[in-house]
């Protein structure tokens, strides 16, 4: 049995992942410019940050405490080992690159993307969120080495964890909403680059073929519903803030949390849809 390359499908695959990488590449500087380098952006985010309770400020919870350098390195080793076990070592290495490159880029940006204090903030720069970057990149990496029939579950679990991390970083005052959006851009950029130029994740072999269509549709619907709920709650919270002219910003904090959660869900949805537009079915085999 031999395989024949599908050039049209290959170009389509590379094109859509390059497109997502380009989106991530553009999002990071745009969000930084709008939220960090402008007075109105800083004032809005600082107003939301002022809504964090003093007892919660710079606190943490389980989802945040899990993320550490040893855990990241262990995760990369496990991901590469899974790729090797599936006889897809190149994919495993590529998935590890997504995690390490995303974490490294986030750390580098924190050092070079200074926050000019043009709105009187006393909270240091935190753009982008390293925790959110790693949570997203790890989810993407695990998705790469997971057989297609298990990806619906992996995607939902990864999305839920990334949303929890994004919420906790905002509600404990570690990060502003723009930090989460920047993290989405960084992780999306590296996933797009690796999947565009790296080895093909799905070859139409055993384990690469889809499960019944139902689970994939269910995941898409769940992500769309979660995105809609986040937008609705965030919009209501923003209206409450404007109408009440609140000084401490608790309602704006809720809006910021929903914006952070929505950006994570939207990123996961984009990756999920791109991953589903594959050409690795039976039509690739002769």
PDB file of C-alpha atoms in Angstrom:
ATOM      1  CA  UNK A   1       0.000   0.000   0.000  1.00  0.00           C
ATOM      2  CA  UNK A   2       1.458   3.364  -1.022  1.00  0.00           C
ATOM      3  CA  UNK A   3       0.579   6.964  -0.317  1.00  0.00           C
ATOM      4  CA  UNK A   4       0.236   9.651  -2.935  1.00  0.00           C
ATOM      5  CA  UNK A   5       0.702  13.278  -1.946  1.00  0.00           C
ATOM      6  CA  UNK A   6      -2.287  15.568  -2.198  1.00  0.00           C
ATOM      7  CA  UNK A   7      -0.674  18.852  -3.279  1.00  0.00           C
ATOM      8  CA  UNK A   8      -3.903  20.830  -3.119  1.00  0.00           C
ATOM      9  CA  UNK A   9      -4.559  19.613   0.404  1.00  0.00           C
ATOM     10  CA  UNK A  10      -0.945  20.283   1.412  1.00  0.00           C
ATOM     11  CA  UNK A  11      -1.089  23.891   0.224  1.00  0.00           C
ATOM     12  CA  UNK A  12      -4.440  24.352   1.958  1.00  0.00           C
ATOM     13  CA  UNK A  13      -3.034  22.918   5.196  1.00  0.00           C
ATOM     14  CA  UNK A  14       0.034  25.134   5.182  1.00  0.00           C
ATOM     15  CA  UNK A  15      -1.999  28.156   4.133  1.00  0.00           C
ATOM     16  CA  UNK A  16      -4.514  27.983   6.965  1.00  0.00           C
ATOM     17  CA  UNK A  17      -1.838  27.463   9.619  1.00  0.00           C
ATOM     18  CA  UNK A  18       0.267  30.285   8.198  1.00  0.00           C
ATOM     19  CA  UNK A  19      -2.873  32.429   8.355  1.00  0.00           C
ATOM     20  CA  UNK A  20      -3.373  31.644  12.052  1.00  0.00           C
ATOM     21  CA  UNK A  21       0.317  32.353  12.684  1.00  0.00           C
ATOM     22  CA  UNK A  22      -0.073  35.705  10.934  1.00  0.00           C
ATOM     23  CA  UNK A  23      -3.110  36.525  13.065  1.00  0.00           C
ATOM     24  CA  UNK A  24      -1.145  35.760  16.232  1.00  0.00           C
ATOM     25  CA  UNK A  25       1.803  37.806  14.974  1.00  0.00           C
ATOM     26  CA  UNK A  26      -0.411  40.838  14.319  1.00  0.00           C
ATOM     27  CA  UNK A  27      -2.536  40.562  17.460  1.00  0.00           C
ATOM     28  CA  UNK A  28       0.370  40.880  19.893  1.00  0.00           C
ATOM     29  CA  UNK A  29       1.668  44.329  18.823  1.00  0.00           C
ATOM     30  CA  UNK A  30      -1.832  45.671  18.143  1.00  0.00           C
ATOM     31  CA  UNK A  31      -3.091  44.790  21.624  1.00  0.00           C
ATOM     32  CA  UNK A  32       0.110  46.064  23.192  1.00  0.00           C
ATOM     33  CA  UNK A  33      -0.196  49.369  21.333  1.00  0.00           C
ATOM     34  CA  UNK A  34      -3.880  49.835  22.153  1.00  0.00           C
ATOM     35  CA  UNK A  35      -3.934  48.712  25.787  1.00  0.00           C
ATOM     36  CA  UNK A  36      -0.432  49.475  27.045  1.00  0.00           C
ATOM     37  CA  UNK A  37       0.811  52.454  25.049  1.00  0.00           C
ATOM     38  CA  UNK A  38      -2.313  54.641  25.235  1.00  0.00           C
ATOM     39  CA  UNK A  39      -3.695  56.562  28.221  1.00  0.00           C
ATOM     40  CA  UNK A  40      -7.257  55.315  27.711  1.00  0.00           C
ATOM     41  CA  UNK A  41      -6.110  51.715  27.442  1.00  0.00           C
ATOM     42  CA  UNK A  42      -4.124  51.962  30.643  1.00  0.00           C
ATOM     43  CA  UNK A  43      -6.951  53.702  32.499  1.00  0.00           C
ATOM     44  CA  UNK A  44      -9.526  51.094  31.518  1.00  0.00           C
ATOM     45  CA  UNK A  45      -7.338  48.170  32.498  1.00  0.00           C
ATOM     46  CA  UNK A  46      -6.211  49.833  35.715  1.00  0.00           C
ATOM     47  CA  UNK A  47      -9.862  50.508  36.571  1.00  0.00           C
ATOM     48  CA  UNK A  48     -10.583  46.815  36.168  1.00  0.00           C
ATOM     49  CA  UNK A  49      -7.494  45.956  38.190  1.00  0.00           C
ATOM     50  CA  UNK A  50      -8.741  48.192  41.013  1.00  0.00           C
ATOM     51  CA  UNK A  51     -11.768  45.903  41.296  1.00  0.00           C
ATOM     52  CA  UNK A  52      -9.586  43.077  42.654  1.00  0.00           C
ATOM     53  CA  UNK A  53     -10.243  42.595  46.352  1.00  0.00           C
ATOM     54  CA  UNK A  54      -7.330  43.362  48.657  1.00  0.00           C
ATOM     55  CA  UNK A  55      -7.554  39.859  50.124  1.00  0.00           C
ATOM     56  CA  UNK A  56      -7.209  38.351  46.632  1.00  0.00           C
ATOM     57  CA  UNK A  57      -4.519  40.626  45.209  1.00  0.00           C
ATOM     58  CA  UNK A  58      -1.568  38.581  43.969  1.00  0.00           C
ATOM     59  CA  UNK A  59      -3.052  35.442  45.455  1.00  0.00           C
ATOM     60  CA  UNK A  60      -3.151  32.192  43.509  1.00  0.00           C
ATOM     61  CA  UNK A  61      -5.012  28.946  43.134  1.00  0.00           C
ATOM     62  CA  UNK A  62      -4.429  25.396  41.941  1.00  0.00           C
ATOM     63  CA  UNK A  63      -4.563  26.057  38.207  1.00  0.00           C
ATOM     64  CA  UNK A  64      -1.838  28.701  38.504  1.00  0.00           C
ATOM     65  CA  UNK A  65       0.323  26.774  40.941  1.00  0.00           C
ATOM     66  CA  UNK A  66       0.502  23.778  38.607  1.00  0.00           C
ATOM     67  CA  UNK A  67       2.482  25.790  36.048  1.00  0.00           C
ATOM     68  CA  UNK A  68       6.209  25.803  36.824  1.00  0.00           C
ATOM     69  CA  UNK A  69       9.478  25.211  34.984  1.00  0.00           C
ATOM     70  CA  UNK A  70       9.824  21.544  36.103  1.00  0.00           C
ATOM     71  CA  UNK A  71       6.232  20.831  35.088  1.00  0.00           C
ATOM     72  CA  UNK A  72       6.781  22.457  31.684  1.00  0.00           C
ATOM     73  CA  UNK A  73       9.922  20.404  31.042  1.00  0.00           C
ATOM     74  CA  UNK A  74       8.200  17.206  32.171  1.00  0.00           C
ATOM     75  CA  UNK A  75       5.266  17.978  29.882  1.00  0.00           C
ATOM     76  CA  UNK A  76       7.595  18.427  26.907  1.00  0.00           C
ATOM     77  CA  UNK A  77       9.321  15.108  27.641  1.00  0.00           C
ATOM     78  CA  UNK A  78       5.958  13.327  27.875  1.00  0.00           C
ATOM     79  CA  UNK A  79       4.698  14.921  24.660  1.00  0.00           C
ATOM     80  CA  UNK A  80       7.826  13.883  22.734  1.00  0.00           C
ATOM     81  CA  UNK A  81       7.563  10.376  24.214  1.00  0.00           C
ATOM     82  CA  UNK A  82       3.939  10.091  23.094  1.00  0.00           C
ATOM     83  CA  UNK A  83       4.969  11.172  19.610  1.00  0.00           C
ATOM     84  CA  UNK A  84       7.703   8.549  19.607  1.00  0.00           C
ATOM     85  CA  UNK A  85       5.260   5.913  20.839  1.00  0.00           C
ATOM     86  CA  UNK A  86       2.944   6.729  17.940  1.00  0.00           C
ATOM     87  CA  UNK A  87       5.907   6.589  15.539  1.00  0.00           C
ATOM     88  CA  UNK A  88       5.524  10.323  14.939  1.00  0.00           C
ATOM     89  CA  UNK A  89       8.672  11.608  16.614  1.00  0.00           C
ATOM     90  CA  UNK A  90       8.765  14.672  14.363  1.00  0.00           C
ATOM     91  CA  UNK A  91       5.269  15.651  15.463  1.00  0.00           C
ATOM     92  CA  UNK A  92       6.210  15.120  19.108  1.00  0.00           C
ATOM     93  CA  UNK A  93       9.286  17.327  18.738  1.00  0.00           C
ATOM     94  CA  UNK A  94       7.205  19.961  16.945  1.00  0.00           C
ATOM     95  CA  UNK A  95       4.660  19.914  19.775  1.00  0.00           C
ATOM     96  CA  UNK A  96       7.482  20.390  22.276  1.00  0.00           C
ATOM     97  CA  UNK A  97       8.732  23.350  20.250  1.00  0.00           C
ATOM     98  CA  UNK A  98       5.277  24.941  20.485  1.00  0.00           C
ATOM     99  CA  UNK A  99       5.462  24.848  24.294  1.00  0.00           C
ATOM    100  CA  UNK A 100       9.085  25.923  24.702  1.00  0.00           C
ATOM    101  CA  UNK A 101       9.045  28.610  21.999  1.00  0.00           C
ATOM    102  CA  UNK A 102       5.800  30.079  23.315  1.00  0.00           C
ATOM    103  CA  UNK A 103       7.132  30.186  26.874  1.00  0.00           C
ATOM    104  CA  UNK A 104      10.424  31.703  25.717  1.00  0.00           C
ATOM    105  CA  UNK A 105       8.714  34.347  23.587  1.00  0.00           C
ATOM    106  CA  UNK A 106       6.405  35.323  26.425  1.00  0.00           C
ATOM    107  CA  UNK A 107       9.362  35.708  28.785  1.00  0.00           C
ATOM    108  CA  UNK A 108      11.288  37.772  26.241  1.00  0.00           C
ATOM    109  CA  UNK A 109       8.330  40.076  25.566  1.00  0.00           C
ATOM    110  CA  UNK A 110       7.950  40.754  29.270  1.00  0.00           C
ATOM    111  CA  UNK A 111      11.494  42.118  29.270  1.00  0.00           C
ATOM    112  CA  UNK A 112      11.351  44.236  26.132  1.00  0.00           C
ATOM    113  CA  UNK A 113       7.694  45.366  26.061  1.00  0.00           C
ATOM    114  CA  UNK A 114       7.939  48.099  28.657  1.00  0.00           C
ATOM    115  CA  UNK A 115       4.842  49.703  30.163  1.00  0.00           C
ATOM    116  CA  UNK A 116       5.142  53.505  30.170  1.00  0.00           C
ATOM    117  CA  UNK A 117       3.411  54.869  33.253  1.00  0.00           C
ATOM    118  CA  UNK A 118       1.196  57.371  31.469  1.00  0.00           C
ATOM    119  CA  UNK A 119      -1.944  56.741  33.527  1.00  0.00           C
ATOM    120  CA  UNK A 120      -0.555  56.737  37.057  1.00  0.00           C
ATOM    121  CA  UNK A 121      -0.538  52.959  37.506  1.00  0.00           C
ATOM    122  CA  UNK A 122       1.642  51.493  40.243  1.00  0.00           C
ATOM    123  CA  UNK A 123       1.342  47.900  39.009  1.00  0.00           C
ATOM    124  CA  UNK A 124       4.358  46.763  36.947  1.00  0.00           C
ATOM    125  CA  UNK A 125       4.240  45.559  33.381  1.00  0.00           C
ATOM    126  CA  UNK A 126       3.026  42.002  32.811  1.00  0.00           C
ATOM    127  CA  UNK A 127       2.524  41.731  29.052  1.00  0.00           C
ATOM    128  CA  UNK A 128       1.862  39.010  28.020  1.00  0.00           C
ATOM    129  CA  UNK A 129       0.725  36.449  30.593  1.00  0.00           C
ATOM    130  CA  UNK A 130       3.219  33.615  30.839  1.00  0.00           C
ATOM    131  CA  UNK A 131       0.736  31.360  32.643  1.00  0.00           C
ATOM    132  CA  UNK A 132      -1.935  31.813  29.978  1.00  0.00           C
ATOM    133  CA  UNK A 133       0.647  31.347  27.210  1.00  0.00           C
ATOM    134  CA  UNK A 134       1.792  28.037  28.644  1.00  0.00           C
ATOM    135  CA  UNK A 135      -1.752  26.813  29.332  1.00  0.00           C
ATOM    136  CA  UNK A 136      -2.712  27.453  25.705  1.00  0.00           C
ATOM    137  CA  UNK A 137       0.527  26.174  24.177  1.00  0.00           C
ATOM    138  CA  UNK A 138       0.372  23.001  26.275  1.00  0.00           C
ATOM    139  CA  UNK A 139      -3.208  22.371  25.141  1.00  0.00           C
ATOM    140  CA  UNK A 140      -2.184  22.846  21.501  1.00  0.00           C
ATOM    141  CA  UNK A 141       0.825  20.555  21.902  1.00  0.00           C
ATOM    142  CA  UNK A 142      -1.167  17.747  23.524  1.00  0.00           C
ATOM    143  CA  UNK A 143      -3.752  18.104  20.762  1.00  0.00           C
ATOM    144  CA  UNK A 144      -1.035  17.574  18.138  1.00  0.00           C
ATOM    145  CA  UNK A 145       0.092  14.202  19.494  1.00  0.00           C
ATOM    146  CA  UNK A 146      -3.393  12.938  20.351  1.00  0.00           C
ATOM    147  CA  UNK A 147      -5.183  10.570  17.924  1.00  0.00           C
ATOM    148  CA  UNK A 148      -8.044  12.340  16.178  1.00  0.00           C
ATOM    149  CA  UNK A 149     -10.786  10.288  17.812  1.00  0.00           C
ATOM    150  CA  UNK A 150      -9.715  11.550  21.249  1.00  0.00           C
ATOM    151  CA  UNK A 151      -9.199  15.195  20.287  1.00  0.00           C
ATOM    152  CA  UNK A 152     -12.729  16.395  21.136  1.00  0.00           C
ATOM    153  CA  UNK A 153     -12.190  15.469  24.787  1.00  0.00           C
ATOM    154  CA  UNK A 154      -8.632  16.817  24.837  1.00  0.00           C
ATOM    155  CA  UNK A 155      -9.759  20.096  23.280  1.00  0.00           C
ATOM    156  CA  UNK A 156     -12.551  20.637  25.797  1.00  0.00           C
ATOM    157  CA  UNK A 157     -10.321  19.813  28.769  1.00  0.00           C
ATOM    158  CA  UNK A 158      -7.549  22.059  27.449  1.00  0.00           C
ATOM    159  CA  UNK A 159      -9.953  24.917  26.761  1.00  0.00           C
ATOM    160  CA  UNK A 160     -11.486  24.636  30.235  1.00  0.00           C
ATOM    161  CA  UNK A 161      -8.065  24.689  31.896  1.00  0.00           C
ATOM    162  CA  UNK A 162      -6.853  27.642  29.818  1.00  0.00           C
ATOM    163  CA  UNK A 163     -10.015  29.605  30.652  1.00  0.00           C
ATOM    164  CA  UNK A 164      -9.582  28.876  34.370  1.00  0.00           C
ATOM    165  CA  UNK A 165      -5.952  30.027  34.226  1.00  0.00           C
ATOM    166  CA  UNK A 166      -6.912  33.206  32.350  1.00  0.00           C
ATOM    167  CA  UNK A 167      -9.646  33.962  34.891  1.00  0.00           C
ATOM    168  CA  UNK A 168      -7.434  33.315  37.886  1.00  0.00           C
ATOM    169  CA  UNK A 169      -4.625  35.538  36.622  1.00  0.00           C
ATOM    170  CA  UNK A 170      -7.119  38.399  36.190  1.00  0.00           C
ATOM    171  CA  UNK A 171      -9.194  37.886  39.341  1.00  0.00           C
ATOM    172  CA  UNK A 172      -6.032  37.717  41.505  1.00  0.00           C
ATOM    173  CA  UNK A 173      -4.550  40.808  39.872  1.00  0.00           C
ATOM    174  CA  UNK A 174      -1.578  39.051  38.288  1.00  0.00           C
ATOM    175  CA  UNK A 175      -2.500  40.226  34.816  1.00  0.00           C
ATOM    176  CA  UNK A 176      -4.691  42.597  32.875  1.00  0.00           C
ATOM    177  CA  UNK A 177      -7.055  41.521  30.115  1.00  0.00           C
ATOM    178  CA  UNK A 178      -4.614  42.579  27.370  1.00  0.00           C
ATOM    179  CA  UNK A 179      -1.995  40.248  28.859  1.00  0.00           C
ATOM    180  CA  UNK A 180      -4.286  37.300  28.165  1.00  0.00           C
ATOM    181  CA  UNK A 181      -5.000  38.407  24.597  1.00  0.00           C
ATOM    182  CA  UNK A 182      -1.256  38.795  24.037  1.00  0.00           C
ATOM    183  CA  UNK A 183      -0.716  35.274  25.362  1.00  0.00           C
ATOM    184  CA  UNK A 184      -3.294  33.964  22.892  1.00  0.00           C
ATOM    185  CA  UNK A 185      -1.409  35.655  20.075  1.00  0.00           C
ATOM    186  CA  UNK A 186       1.954  34.196  21.111  1.00  0.00           C
ATOM    187  CA  UNK A 187       0.691  30.622  21.451  1.00  0.00           C
ATOM    188  CA  UNK A 188      -1.305  30.868  18.219  1.00  0.00           C
ATOM    189  CA  UNK A 189       1.731  32.176  16.333  1.00  0.00           C
ATOM    190  CA  UNK A 190       3.988  29.292  17.317  1.00  0.00           C
ATOM    191  CA  UNK A 191       1.334  26.643  16.769  1.00  0.00           C
ATOM    192  CA  UNK A 192       0.646  28.058  13.307  1.00  0.00           C
ATOM    193  CA  UNK A 193       4.347  28.141  12.389  1.00  0.00           C
ATOM    194  CA  UNK A 194       5.054  24.606  13.597  1.00  0.00           C
ATOM    195  CA  UNK A 195       1.997  23.097  11.925  1.00  0.00           C
ATOM    196  CA  UNK A 196       2.687  24.976   8.697  1.00  0.00           C
ATOM    197  CA  UNK A 197       6.359  24.106   8.285  1.00  0.00           C
ATOM    198  CA  UNK A 198       6.645  21.015  10.467  1.00  0.00           C
ATOM    199  CA  UNK A 199       5.712  17.407   9.749  1.00  0.00           C
ATOM    200  CA  UNK A 200       2.122  16.659   8.892  1.00  0.00           C
ATOM    201  CA  UNK A 201       0.155  15.761  12.002  1.00  0.00           C
ATOM    202  CA  UNK A 202      -2.449  13.549  10.299  1.00  0.00           C
ATOM    203  CA  UNK A 203      -1.467  11.058   7.604  1.00  0.00           C
ATOM    204  CA  UNK A 204      -4.692   9.121   7.218  1.00  0.00           C
ATOM    205  CA  UNK A 205      -3.149   6.201   9.070  1.00  0.00           C
ATOM    206  CA  UNK A 206      -4.721   4.230  11.859  1.00  0.00           C
ATOM    207  CA  UNK A 207      -5.404   6.598  14.750  1.00  0.00           C
ATOM    208  CA  UNK A 208      -5.448   9.668  12.498  1.00  0.00           C
ATOM    209  CA  UNK A 209      -8.932   9.169  11.149  1.00  0.00           C
ATOM    210  CA  UNK A 210     -11.935  10.933  12.566  1.00  0.00           C
ATOM    211  CA  UNK A 211     -14.387   9.507  15.037  1.00  0.00           C
ATOM    212  CA  UNK A 212     -18.075  10.007  14.182  1.00  0.00           C
ATOM    213  CA  UNK A 213     -18.922  13.582  13.232  1.00  0.00           C
ATOM    214  CA  UNK A 214     -21.166  14.076  16.257  1.00  0.00           C
ATOM    215  CA  UNK A 215     -18.404  14.729  18.846  1.00  0.00           C
ATOM    216  CA  UNK A 216     -16.720  17.306  16.623  1.00  0.00           C
ATOM    217  CA  UNK A 217     -19.994  19.158  16.081  1.00  0.00           C
ATOM    218  CA  UNK A 218     -20.674  19.011  19.813  1.00  0.00           C
ATOM    219  CA  UNK A 219     -17.282  20.561  20.619  1.00  0.00           C
ATOM    220  CA  UNK A 220     -17.805  23.333  18.073  1.00  0.00           C
ATOM    221  CA  UNK A 221     -21.235  24.071  19.531  1.00  0.00           C
ATOM    222  CA  UNK A 222     -19.877  24.080  23.088  1.00  0.00           C
ATOM    223  CA  UNK A 223     -17.115  26.534  22.183  1.00  0.00           C
ATOM    224  CA  UNK A 224     -19.545  28.818  20.355  1.00  0.00           C
ATOM    225  CA  UNK A 225     -21.937  28.715  23.307  1.00  0.00           C
ATOM    226  CA  UNK A 226     -19.149  29.498  25.773  1.00  0.00           C
ATOM    227  CA  UNK A 227     -17.999  32.394  23.596  1.00  0.00           C
ATOM    228  CA  UNK A 228     -21.542  33.766  23.410  1.00  0.00           C
ATOM    229  CA  UNK A 229     -21.988  33.551  27.184  1.00  0.00           C
ATOM    230  CA  UNK A 230     -18.680  35.348  27.794  1.00  0.00           C
ATOM    231  CA  UNK A 231     -19.606  38.130  25.365  1.00  0.00           C
ATOM    232  CA  UNK A 232     -23.063  38.543  26.901  1.00  0.00           C
ATOM    233  CA  UNK A 233     -21.874  38.675  30.514  1.00  0.00           C
ATOM    234  CA  UNK A 234     -19.001  40.954  29.607  1.00  0.00           C
ATOM    235  CA  UNK A 235     -21.267  43.354  27.742  1.00  0.00           C
ATOM    236  CA  UNK A 236     -23.723  43.515  30.637  1.00  0.00           C
ATOM    237  CA  UNK A 237     -20.894  44.141  33.121  1.00  0.00           C
ATOM    238  CA  UNK A 238     -19.489  46.917  30.935  1.00  0.00           C
ATOM    239  CA  UNK A 239     -22.904  48.581  30.692  1.00  0.00           C
ATOM    240  CA  UNK A 240     -23.313  48.372  34.475  1.00  0.00           C
ATOM    241  CA  UNK A 241     -19.922  50.046  34.899  1.00  0.00           C
ATOM    242  CA  UNK A 242     -20.815  52.873  32.520  1.00  0.00           C
ATOM    243  CA  UNK A 243     -24.274  53.438  33.990  1.00  0.00           C
ATOM    244  CA  UNK A 244     -23.214  53.288  37.640  1.00  0.00           C
ATOM    245  CA  UNK A 245     -19.962  55.192  37.056  1.00  0.00           C
ATOM    246  CA  UNK A 246     -18.371  52.886  39.596  1.00  0.00           C
ATOM    247  CA  UNK A 247     -15.145  54.107  41.142  1.00  0.00           C
ATOM    248  CA  UNK A 248     -13.697  50.786  42.275  1.00  0.00           C
ATOM    249  CA  UNK A 249     -14.369  48.907  39.059  1.00  0.00           C
ATOM    250  CA  UNK A 250     -15.705  45.506  40.228  1.00  0.00           C
ATOM    251  CA  UNK A 251     -18.106  45.358  37.292  1.00  0.00           C
ATOM    252  CA  UNK A 252     -15.282  46.307  34.922  1.00  0.00           C
ATOM    253  CA  UNK A 253     -13.216  43.508  36.440  1.00  0.00           C
ATOM    254  CA  UNK A 254     -16.001  41.087  35.510  1.00  0.00           C
ATOM    255  CA  UNK A 255     -15.984  42.523  31.988  1.00  0.00           C
ATOM    256  CA  UNK A 256     -12.216  42.060  31.837  1.00  0.00           C
ATOM    257  CA  UNK A 257     -12.492  38.469  33.030  1.00  0.00           C
ATOM    258  CA  UNK A 258     -15.089  37.727  30.393  1.00  0.00           C
ATOM    259  CA  UNK A 259     -12.975  39.388  27.706  1.00  0.00           C
ATOM    260  CA  UNK A 260      -9.985  37.291  28.772  1.00  0.00           C
ATOM    261  CA  UNK A 261     -12.070  34.108  28.805  1.00  0.00           C
ATOM    262  CA  UNK A 262     -13.647  34.966  25.464  1.00  0.00           C
ATOM    263  CA  UNK A 263     -10.264  35.536  23.830  1.00  0.00           C
ATOM    264  CA  UNK A 264      -9.087  32.121  25.033  1.00  0.00           C
ATOM    265  CA  UNK A 265     -12.245  30.391  23.789  1.00  0.00           C
ATOM    266  CA  UNK A 266     -12.039  32.192  20.438  1.00  0.00           C
ATOM    267  CA  UNK A 267      -8.416  31.100  20.035  1.00  0.00           C
ATOM    268  CA  UNK A 268      -9.286  27.497  20.847  1.00  0.00           C
ATOM    269  CA  UNK A 269     -12.206  27.634  18.408  1.00  0.00           C
ATOM    270  CA  UNK A 270      -9.965  28.912  15.605  1.00  0.00           C
ATOM    271  CA  UNK A 271      -7.464  26.109  16.230  1.00  0.00           C
ATOM    272  CA  UNK A 272     -10.233  23.532  16.471  1.00  0.00           C
ATOM    273  CA  UNK A 273     -11.740  24.560  13.147  1.00  0.00           C
ATOM    274  CA  UNK A 274      -8.333  24.660  11.463  1.00  0.00           C
ATOM    275  CA  UNK A 275      -7.508  21.214  12.832  1.00  0.00           C
ATOM    276  CA  UNK A 276     -10.798  19.871  11.486  1.00  0.00           C
ATOM    277  CA  UNK A 277     -10.144  21.105   7.937  1.00  0.00           C
ATOM    278  CA  UNK A 278      -7.716  18.280   7.296  1.00  0.00           C
ATOM    279  CA  UNK A 279      -7.078  16.133   4.237  1.00  0.00           C
ATOM    280  CA  UNK A 280      -6.020  12.978   6.002  1.00  0.00           C
ATOM    281  CA  UNK A 281      -9.018  10.791   5.348  1.00  0.00           C
ATOM    282  CA  UNK A 282      -9.280   7.730   3.195  1.00  0.00           C
ATOM    283  CA  UNK A 283      -8.996   9.847   0.060  1.00  0.00           C
ATOM    284  CA  UNK A 284      -5.277  10.222   0.698  1.00  0.00           C
ATOM    285  CA  UNK A 285      -4.638   6.486   0.467  1.00  0.00           C
ATOM    286  CA  UNK A 286      -4.427   4.194  -2.519  1.00  0.00           C
TER     287      UNK A 286
END
